mmCIF file of C-alpha atoms in Angstrom:
data_model
loop_
_atom_site.group_PDB
_atom_site.id
_atom_site.type_symbol
_atom_site.label_atom_id
_atom_site.label_comp_id
_atom_site.label_asym_id
_atom_site.label_seq_id
_atom_site.Cartn_x
_atom_site.Cartn_y
_atom_site.Cartn_z
ATOM 1 C CA MET A 1 130.626 108.907 170.329
ATOM 2 C CA ASP A 2 127.224 110.443 169.855
ATOM 3 C CA SER A 3 124.830 107.608 169.047
ATOM 4 C CA GLY A 4 121.988 110.036 168.416
ATOM 5 C CA SER A 5 118.457 109.650 169.631
ATOM 6 C CA TYR A 6 115.677 108.511 167.275
ATOM 7 C CA SER A 7 115.876 107.103 163.764
ATOM 8 C CA PRO A 8 115.789 109.834 161.110
ATOM 9 C CA LEU A 9 114.077 107.228 158.898
ATOM 10 C CA GLU A 10 111.350 106.269 161.345
ATOM 11 C CA HIS A 11 108.777 107.693 158.907
ATOM 12 C CA LEU A 12 109.970 104.956 156.499
ATOM 13 C CA ARG A 13 109.574 102.377 159.274
ATOM 14 C CA VAL A 14 113.347 101.868 159.530
ATOM 15 C CA GLY A 15 113.703 101.230 163.225
ATOM 16 C CA PHE A 16 113.084 103.480 166.175
ATOM 17 C CA TYR A 17 116.555 104.391 167.493
ATOM 18 C CA ASP A 18 119.384 106.281 165.818
ATOM 19 C CA TRP A 19 122.816 104.966 164.830
ATOM 20 C CA ILE A 20 126.420 106.110 164.640
ATOM 21 C CA ARG A 21 126.933 107.875 161.310
ATOM 22 C CA ARG A 22 129.475 107.214 158.562
ATOM 23 C CA SER A 23 131.087 110.592 159.212
ATOM 24 C CA GLN A 24 131.677 109.582 162.839
ATOM 25 C CA ILE A 25 133.157 106.240 161.789
ATOM 26 C CA GLU A 26 135.465 108.049 159.341
ATOM 27 C CA TRP A 27 136.542 110.435 162.119
ATOM 28 C CA TYR A 28 137.229 107.494 164.438
ATOM 29 C CA THR A 29 139.301 105.584 161.881
ATOM 30 C CA GLN A 30 141.319 108.709 160.988
ATOM 31 C CA GLN A 31 142.076 109.349 164.669
ATOM 32 C CA SER A 32 142.924 105.691 165.223
ATOM 33 C CA TYR A 33 145.343 105.683 162.246
ATOM 34 C CA ARG A 34 146.964 108.901 163.497
ATOM 35 C CA LEU A 35 147.370 107.640 167.069
ATOM 36 C CA THR A 36 148.635 104.234 165.921
ATOM 37 C CA ALA A 37 151.233 105.883 163.652
ATOM 38 C CA GLY A 38 152.318 108.093 166.548
ATOM 39 C CA ASN A 39 152.756 104.974 168.688
ATOM 40 C CA GLY A 40 155.193 103.252 166.341
ATOM 41 C CA GLY A 41 152.476 101.369 164.438
ATOM 42 C CA VAL A 42 151.009 99.755 167.557
ATOM 43 C CA PRO A 43 147.318 100.525 168.228
ATOM 44 C CA LEU A 44 146.759 102.387 171.503
ATOM 45 C CA PRO A 45 144.502 100.454 173.899
ATOM 46 C CA SER A 46 141.227 102.386 173.941
ATOM 47 C CA LEU A 47 137.654 102.261 175.203
ATOM 48 C CA ALA A 48 134.542 103.580 173.445
ATOM 49 C CA PHE A 49 131.505 105.092 175.151
ATOM 50 C CA PHE A 50 128.119 105.818 173.570
ATOM 51 C CA HIS A 51 124.506 105.646 174.716
ATOM 52 C CA ILE A 52 122.547 103.461 172.272
ATOM 53 C CA PRO A 53 123.913 99.893 171.918
ATOM 54 C CA LEU A 54 125.140 98.576 168.591
ATOM 55 C CA PRO A 55 123.240 95.685 166.939
ATOM 56 C CA GLU A 56 126.123 93.430 168.036
ATOM 57 C CA TYR A 57 124.877 93.708 171.629
ATOM 58 C CA ASN A 58 121.887 91.584 170.571
ATOM 59 C CA ASP A 59 124.290 89.153 168.908
ATOM 60 C CA ILE A 60 126.457 88.592 171.978
ATOM 61 C CA TRP A 61 123.427 87.933 174.189
ATOM 62 C CA ASP A 62 121.821 85.560 171.700
ATOM 63 C CA PHE A 63 124.917 83.732 170.424
ATOM 64 C CA SER A 64 127.719 84.042 173.029
ATOM 65 C CA VAL A 65 128.327 83.396 176.694
ATOM 66 C CA CYS A 66 127.604 86.634 178.587
ATOM 67 C CA TYR A 67 127.755 87.738 182.196
ATOM 68 C CA GLY A 68 125.049 89.766 183.881
ATOM 69 C CA ASN A 69 121.392 90.596 183.499
ATOM 70 C CA LYS A 70 119.127 91.337 180.563
ATOM 71 C CA LEU A 71 115.847 92.402 182.111
ATOM 72 C CA ASP A 72 114.715 94.416 179.086
ATOM 73 C CA ARG A 73 112.948 92.268 176.503
ATOM 74 C CA HIS A 74 115.565 93.087 173.871
ATOM 75 C CA CYS A 75 118.500 95.412 173.370
ATOM 76 C CA CYS A 76 117.141 98.618 171.861
ATOM 77 C CA ALA A 77 119.755 98.842 169.118
ATOM 78 C CA PRO A 78 119.157 100.524 165.775
ATOM 79 C CA TRP A 79 117.957 98.366 162.902
ATOM 80 C CA ILE A 80 120.675 99.893 160.716
ATOM 81 C CA ASN A 81 124.125 98.380 161.161
ATOM 82 C CA THR A 82 126.583 101.009 159.941
ATOM 83 C CA GLY A 83 129.737 98.950 160.393
ATOM 84 C CA PHE A 84 131.112 100.795 163.406
ATOM 85 C CA PHE A 85 131.850 97.514 165.181
ATOM 86 C CA ALA A 86 133.671 96.180 162.099
ATOM 87 C CA SER A 87 135.769 99.373 162.038
ATOM 88 C CA MET A 88 136.755 98.870 165.671
ATOM 89 C CA VAL A 89 137.775 95.263 164.956
ATOM 90 C CA GLU A 90 139.806 96.370 161.919
ATOM 91 C CA MET A 91 141.579 99.183 163.781
ATOM 92 C CA GLY A 92 142.519 96.889 166.687
ATOM 93 C CA ASP A 93 142.575 99.610 169.339
ATOM 94 C CA ILE A 94 139.199 99.324 171.086
ATOM 95 C CA LEU A 95 139.270 96.847 173.979
ATOM 96 C CA GLY A 96 135.725 97.500 175.172
ATOM 97 C CA THR A 97 132.582 99.497 174.531
ATOM 98 C CA PHE A 98 130.190 100.834 177.155
ATOM 99 C CA VAL A 99 126.539 101.751 176.607
ATOM 100 C CA GLY A 100 123.456 102.596 178.620
ATOM 101 C CA HIS A 101 119.990 103.181 177.155
ATOM 102 C CA ASP A 102 118.375 99.913 178.300
ATOM 103 C CA HIS A 103 117.712 100.413 182.010
ATOM 104 C CA GLY A 104 117.359 96.713 182.821
ATOM 105 C CA ASN A 105 120.561 95.470 181.215
ATOM 106 C CA ASP A 106 123.983 95.278 182.839
ATOM 107 C CA PHE A 107 125.518 92.349 180.957
ATOM 108 C CA TRP A 108 128.771 92.069 179.060
ATOM 109 C CA GLY A 109 130.220 89.642 176.547
ATOM 110 C CA THR A 110 133.140 89.482 174.151
ATOM 111 C CA LEU A 111 132.880 89.473 170.365
ATOM 112 C CA HIS A 112 135.961 89.350 168.108
ATOM 113 C CA GLY A 113 138.208 90.456 170.965
ATOM 114 C CA ILE A 114 136.098 93.460 172.006
ATOM 115 C CA ARG A 115 134.189 93.365 175.289
ATOM 116 C CA LEU A 116 130.711 94.861 174.821
ATOM 117 C CA CYS A 117 129.449 96.126 178.191
ATOM 118 C CA TYR A 118 126.312 97.714 179.506
ATOM 119 C CA GLY A 119 126.710 100.126 182.370
ATOM 120 C CA ARG A 120 124.225 99.903 185.169
ATOM 121 C CA THR A 121 121.203 102.163 185.375
ATOM 122 C CA THR A 122 121.696 105.078 187.728
ATOM 123 C CA ARG A 123 117.962 105.179 188.311
ATOM 124 C CA ASN A 124 115.331 102.459 188.368
ATOM 125 C CA ALA A 125 113.163 103.726 185.545
ATOM 126 C CA TYR A 126 110.980 102.012 182.951
ATOM 127 C CA LEU A 127 111.150 98.642 184.695
ATOM 128 C CA ASP A 128 108.276 96.759 186.306
ATOM 129 C CA GLN A 129 110.674 94.905 188.601
ATOM 130 C CA PRO A 130 113.250 95.893 191.203
ATOM 131 C CA PHE A 131 116.728 96.603 189.831
ATOM 132 C CA MET A 132 119.050 98.458 192.170
ATOM 133 C CA PRO A 133 120.685 101.508 190.582
ATOM 134 C CA GLY A 134 124.448 101.665 190.430
ATOM 135 C CA ALA A 135 127.376 102.155 188.090
ATOM 136 C CA ARG A 136 129.894 100.091 186.168
ATOM 137 C CA VAL A 137 133.417 100.758 187.398
ATOM 138 C CA ILE A 138 136.344 100.386 184.985
ATOM 139 C CA ARG A 139 139.961 99.895 186.033
ATOM 140 C CA LEU A 140 142.739 100.285 183.475
ATOM 141 C CA THR A 141 146.255 99.082 184.167
ATOM 142 C CA GLN A 142 149.089 101.003 182.558
ATOM 143 C CA GLY A 143 151.070 98.972 180.053
ATOM 144 C CA GLN A 144 148.400 96.275 179.650
ATOM 145 C CA ARG A 145 145.898 95.713 176.853
ATOM 146 C CA SER A 146 143.105 94.776 179.236
ATOM 147 C CA PHE A 147 140.760 96.225 181.832
ATOM 148 C CA ASP A 148 138.748 95.073 184.817
ATOM 149 C CA THR A 149 135.136 96.040 185.343
ATOM 150 C CA TRP A 150 132.537 95.463 188.038
ATOM 151 C CA LEU A 151 129.310 96.930 189.383
ATOM 152 C CA HIS A 152 129.059 99.238 192.388
ATOM 153 C CA LEU A 153 125.434 99.477 193.534
ATOM 154 C CA GLN A 154 123.628 102.327 195.243
ATOM 155 C CA ASP A 155 123.547 100.463 198.571
ATOM 156 C CA GLY A 156 127.369 100.219 198.534
ATOM 157 C CA SER A 157 127.549 96.565 197.521
ATOM 158 C CA VAL A 158 129.992 95.477 194.837
ATOM 159 C CA ILE A 159 129.298 92.779 192.234
ATOM 160 C CA ARG A 160 132.464 91.407 190.646
ATOM 161 C CA ASP A 161 131.089 88.072 189.431
ATOM 162 C CA GLN A 162 127.879 88.448 187.457
ATOM 163 C CA PRO A 163 125.657 85.463 186.602
ATOM 164 C CA VAL A 164 126.567 83.467 183.482
ATOM 165 C CA HIS A 165 124.128 83.496 180.559
ATOM 166 C CA ALA A 166 124.376 80.674 178.005
ATOM 167 C CA PRO A 167 123.349 81.594 174.450
ATOM 168 C CA THR A 168 119.900 80.519 173.304
ATOM 169 C CA GLY A 169 119.761 81.806 169.728
ATOM 170 C CA ARG A 170 117.171 84.257 168.478
ATOM 171 C CA PRO A 171 113.586 83.730 167.415
ATOM 172 C CA VAL A 172 112.383 85.803 164.466
ATOM 173 C CA GLN A 173 109.817 88.350 165.656
ATOM 174 C CA ALA A 174 107.303 90.254 163.594
ATOM 175 C CA GLY A 175 108.464 93.810 163.062
ATOM 176 C CA MET A 176 112.060 93.076 164.060
ATOM 177 C CA PRO A 177 114.873 92.313 161.625
ATOM 178 C CA ALA A 178 115.980 88.672 161.564
ATOM 179 C CA ALA A 179 119.561 87.737 162.457
ATOM 180 C CA ALA A 180 120.364 87.005 158.799
ATOM 181 C CA GLU A 181 119.083 90.373 157.552
#
């Protein structure tokens, strides 16, 4: 999915980053319905890839057990929540989502049965601390509604077990939307 670039409403002070549009969500749900019907009414196990994280990425870090690193101060998600995550939950086909955008994040967590994953930066940019570049590897197994994922770093090392992060909640920050908004 194309998650865009910068907020088209930035001039109205509505966030900084773009979001997945209603037309894209409609396209996704139509394709999901079509593929599910063609599979005897059973949703096809699927993965979703886009660049800018959904607002739910902030939620899993703040309110769920996660695995991995969050070296960026916050997830640079749009301030507009368009309901794409809710659509994926309703359709029942997406097992995991994969995003980039935040160069210092490589964590993952599960929300409502969907694993929300960051990749791993392929270049150490925009960080004032060392963070070895690498990639998130995904392994699908035919006939199963699950996947494995791990990190393969530039130096050839493999990280299968990432550090556990316990949720700490979210402080309200000036200029940022509160969790209840």
